[in-house]
Coordinates of C-alpha atoms in Angstrom, one line a residue:
M4 CA 112.3 1.7 13.3
N5 CA 112.0 2.5 9.5
K6 CA 114.5 1.0 7.2
C7 CA 116.3 2.7 4.3
E8 CA 115.3 0.7 1.1
V9 CA 118.8 1.4 -0.4
D10 CA 120.7 -0.7 2.2
G11 CA 118.2 -2.0 4.5
Q12 CA 119.7 -0.1 7.5
P13 CA 117.8 1.4 10.2
I14 CA 117.1 5.1 10.1
H15 CA 117.6 7.0 13.1
I16 CA 115.1 9.7 12.9
F17 CA 117.0 11.9 15.4
K18 CA 120.5 11.6 13.7
T19 CA 119.6 11.9 10.1
G20 CA 116.5 12.8 8.0
S21 CA 114.4 10.7 5.9
S22 CA 112.0 10.6 3.1
Q23 CA 108.9 8.4 2.7
L24 CA 108.0 7.3 -0.8
N25 CA 105.1 5.2 -2.0
D26 CA 107.4 2.0 -1.9
G27 CA 109.7 2.7 1.2
W28 CA 111.9 5.1 3.2
I29 CA 115.1 6.6 2.1
C30 CA 117.6 8.2 4.4
E31 CA 119.1 11.5 3.9
P32 CA 122.8 10.4 3.1
H33 CA 121.4 8.2 0.2
A34 CA 118.8 11.1 -0.8
K35 CA 122.0 13.6 -1.2
Q36 CA 123.8 10.7 -3.0
A37 CA 121.2 10.8 -5.5
G38 CA 121.3 14.4 -6.1
F39 CA 118.9 15.9 -3.6
K40 CA 120.1 18.7 -1.1
S41 CA 118.2 16.8 1.7
A42 CA 115.6 14.3 2.2
L43 CA 113.0 17.3 2.6
Q44 CA 113.8 17.9 -1.1
L45 CA 113.4 14.5 -2.1
N46 CA 109.8 14.5 -0.4
K47 CA 108.8 17.2 -3.0
Y48 CA 109.2 14.6 -5.6
A49 CA 106.9 11.9 -3.8
K50 CA 104.4 11.7 -6.5
I51 CA 106.9 10.6 -9.2
A52 CA 109.7 9.1 -7.2
T53 CA 110.0 5.6 -5.9
A54 CA 112.7 4.2 -3.6
A55 CA 113.4 1.3 -6.2
A56 CA 114.1 3.7 -9.0
L57 CA 116.3 5.7 -6.6
K58 CA 118.2 2.6 -5.4
Q59 CA 118.8 1.5 -9.2
A60 CA 120.0 5.1 -10.2
L61 CA 122.6 4.9 -7.4
T62 CA 123.7 1.4 -8.7
D63 CA 123.8 3.0 -12.4
G64 CA 125.7 6.2 -11.0
I65 CA 122.9 8.3 -12.4
N66 CA 121.7 11.7 -10.9
Y67 CA 118.0 10.7 -9.9
K68 CA 117.0 14.3 -9.3
E69 CA 118.0 15.3 -12.7
K70 CA 116.1 12.4 -14.0
L71 CA 112.9 13.3 -12.1
D72 CA 113.4 17.0 -13.3
D73 CA 113.4 15.9 -17.1
I74 CA 110.3 14.0 -16.3
Q75 CA 108.6 16.9 -14.7
N76 CA 109.5 19.4 -17.5
S77 CA 108.3 17.0 -20.3
A78 CA 104.9 16.8 -18.5
S79 CA 104.8 20.7 -18.0
D80 CA 105.6 21.1 -21.8
R81 CA 102.9 18.4 -22.7
I82 CA 100.2 20.3 -20.7
K83 CA 101.5 23.8 -22.0
S84 CA 101.1 22.4 -25.4
Q85 CA 97.6 21.1 -24.9
I86 CA 96.4 24.3 -23.3
K87 CA 97.7 26.2 -26.5
S88 CA 96.1 23.8 -28.7
A89 CA 92.7 24.0 -27.0
G90 CA 92.7 27.8 -27.2
I91 CA 92.4 28.4 -23.7
P92 CA 92.6 32.0 -22.8
S93 CA 95.1 33.5 -20.0
M94 CA 93.8 33.0 -16.6
T95 CA 94.9 35.6 -14.0
G96 CA 95.2 34.3 -10.6
M97 CA 95.3 30.4 -11.8
K98 CA 99.0 30.2 -11.8
K99 CA 99.3 27.7 -8.9
E100 CA 96.4 25.4 -10.3
L101 CA 98.0 25.6 -13.7
A102 CA 101.3 24.8 -12.3
A103 CA 99.6 21.6 -10.5
L104 CA 98.2 20.1 -13.8
P105 CA 101.2 18.0 -14.7
D106 CA 100.8 16.2 -11.4
I107 CA 97.1 15.5 -12.1
I108 CA 96.7 14.8 -15.6
D109 CA 98.2 11.6 -16.8
D110 CA 99.9 10.7 -19.8
K111 CA 96.8 9.2 -21.5
E112 CA 94.7 12.4 -21.0
T113 CA 94.3 15.3 -23.3
I114 CA 92.9 18.7 -21.9
T115 CA 90.1 20.0 -24.2
Y116 CA 89.2 23.2 -22.3
A117 CA 89.4 24.9 -19.0
V118 CA 87.9 28.1 -17.1
N119 CA 88.2 29.5 -14.1
G120 CA 85.2 30.2 -11.6
G121 CA 83.9 29.8 -8.2
L122 CA 82.8 26.4 -6.5
K123 CA 81.5 26.3 -2.9
G124 CA 83.2 29.8 -2.0
N125 CA 86.5 28.9 -3.4
T126 CA 88.1 30.1 -6.7
V127 CA 88.7 26.7 -8.8
L128 CA 90.4 25.8 -12.1
M129 CA 87.7 23.9 -14.2
V130 CA 89.4 21.5 -16.5
C131 CA 87.6 19.1 -19.2
T132 CA 89.9 16.2 -20.4
N133 CA 89.0 13.4 -22.6
K134 CA 88.3 11.4 -19.6
R135 CA 86.9 13.6 -16.8
I136 CA 86.0 17.0 -15.5
L137 CA 88.3 18.3 -12.7
F138 CA 87.9 21.0 -10.3
I139 CA 91.3 22.1 -9.0
D140 CA 91.7 24.3 -5.9
K141 CA 95.2 25.2 -4.7
G142 CA 94.8 26.5 -1.2
M143 CA 97.1 29.1 0.8
V144 CA 97.4 26.5 3.6
Y145 CA 96.1 23.0 2.5
G146 CA 97.8 22.7 -0.8
V147 CA 96.1 21.3 -3.8
K148 CA 92.8 19.7 -3.8
S149 CA 91.3 18.1 -6.8
T150 CA 87.9 16.7 -7.3
E151 CA 86.5 15.1 -10.7
I152 CA 83.5 14.1 -12.4
P153 CA 84.1 11.1 -14.8
L154 CA 82.6 11.9 -18.4
D155 CA 80.6 8.7 -18.2
S156 CA 78.9 9.9 -15.2
V157 CA 77.8 13.4 -16.8
N158 CA 73.9 13.4 -17.5
A159 CA 73.6 17.0 -18.5
V160 CA 75.7 20.2 -18.7
S161 CA 74.4 23.7 -19.4
Y162 CA 75.3 27.4 -18.8
S163 CA 73.3 30.6 -18.1
S164 CA 74.7 34.0 -18.4
G165 CA 74.2 37.5 -16.6
M166 CA 75.5 40.7 -17.7
L167 CA 79.3 40.0 -17.3
L168 CA 79.5 36.6 -15.8
S169 CA 78.2 33.0 -16.5
K170 CA 77.3 29.8 -14.5
I171 CA 78.0 26.3 -15.5
S172 CA 75.9 23.5 -14.3
V173 CA 77.1 19.8 -14.5
T174 CA 74.6 17.0 -13.5
N175 CA 75.8 13.5 -12.6
G176 CA 73.2 11.2 -11.3
A177 CA 71.2 13.0 -8.6
T178 CA 74.0 15.6 -7.9
T179 CA 74.4 18.9 -9.8
T180 CA 77.5 21.1 -9.4
Q181 CA 77.4 24.6 -10.2
I182 CA 80.3 26.7 -11.2
V183 CA 79.8 30.4 -10.7
S184 CA 81.6 33.8 -11.9
I185 CA 82.9 32.3 -15.1
P186 CA 84.0 34.8 -17.6
K187 CA 81.0 35.1 -19.9
N188 CA 82.7 34.3 -23.2
T189 CA 84.2 31.0 -22.0
A190 CA 81.3 29.4 -20.5
P191 CA 79.6 28.4 -23.6
I192 CA 82.9 27.1 -25.1
M193 CA 83.3 25.0 -21.9
V194 CA 79.9 23.5 -22.2
E195 CA 80.4 22.6 -25.9
R196 CA 83.7 20.8 -25.2
I197 CA 82.2 18.9 -22.3
K198 CA 79.7 17.6 -24.5
E199 CA 81.9 16.7 -27.2
A200 CA 84.4 15.1 -24.9
R201 CA 81.5 13.0 -23.2
D202 CA 80.1 11.9 -26.6
A203 CA 83.4 10.8 -27.9
Y204 CA 84.2 9.1 -24.7
Q205 CA 81.0 6.9 -24.8
K206 CA 81.5 6.4 -28.4
N207 CA 84.7 4.9 -27.4
M208 CA 83.4 2.9 -24.7
M209 CA 81.0 1.1 -27.1
S210 CA 83.7 0.0 -29.6
P211 CA 84.1 -3.8 -29.9
E212 CA 87.4 -3.6 -28.0
K213 CA 85.8 -1.6 -25.1
S214 CA 82.8 -3.7 -24.9
S215 CA 84.8 -6.8 -24.5
S216 CA 86.8 -4.9 -21.7
I217 CA 83.5 -4.2 -19.9
T218 CA 82.3 -7.8 -20.1
D219 CA 85.6 -9.0 -18.7
L220 CA 85.3 -6.4 -15.8
R221 CA 81.9 -7.6 -15.1
E222 CA 82.9 -11.1 -14.8
L223 CA 85.8 -10.1 -12.9
K224 CA 83.7 -8.2 -10.3
A225 CA 81.4 -11.3 -10.0
L226 CA 84.6 -13.4 -8.9
L227 CA 85.5 -10.6 -6.3
D228 CA 82.0 -10.6 -4.9
D229 CA 81.9 -14.3 -4.6
G230 CA 85.2 -14.2 -2.9
I231 CA 87.0 -16.1 -5.4
L232 CA 89.4 -13.1 -5.9
T233 CA 91.0 -10.9 -3.3
Q234 CA 90.7 -7.1 -3.5
E235 CA 94.4 -6.9 -4.5
E236 CA 94.0 -9.5 -7.2
F237 CA 90.9 -7.8 -8.7
N238 CA 92.7 -4.3 -8.7
A239 CA 95.9 -6.0 -10.5
K240 CA 93.6 -7.8 -13.1
K241 CA 91.5 -4.6 -13.4
K242 CA 94.5 -2.5 -14.4
Q243 CA 95.7 -5.2 -16.9
I244 CA 92.4 -5.1 -18.7
L245 CA 92.0 -1.4 -18.8
G246 CA 95.8 -1.1 -19.8
I247 CA 96.6 1.3 -17.0

């Protein structure tokens, strides 16, 4: 039986609702005490909520829902500002994908450009950041699907245009991803932004500081391969080296 992280008491699923967060379970009474209408509403904040933070908020007498709302609003404002600064045109039919960006783009990422197009029969939002190329698909049934290509994996990027629409091809290794039905005026901008972001990323990785980090990571990986470090220890040290 699951136990609530606030008081350690068993959660009787037939008597009360519950919410599963990354670091534990919260019973419905404590979810309501933290400002949520129900445990089901807390589930909607699962990407940014933690049981430990909720417990601390109750101890401090803070409305945890309001705190999470402030975090979400701040992330949304940041994304809107980046979209405006990048000169990205309005994209009809992409509201759901755009609304999902605050949950996908982290605090250390900057959006450089975005376009809408078709990928494997689905309409997607293609986003270039200073770290990666994202393909976001907000389905009617399955929710948000997000795939990515890291900028350091991009070997080539190009576009071709027809009468009204364009196609962008991104090659990483032996794989080429093609995004079709892109508005003709946005395709060349997107390709140029990807090239600029990739070059800037690679230049940054070649700085003395980054080179040192790469060396440390290689040495760390060797310790993992030799069985000296566990996977958990490797992951923790990797995050420490990369500052994430």
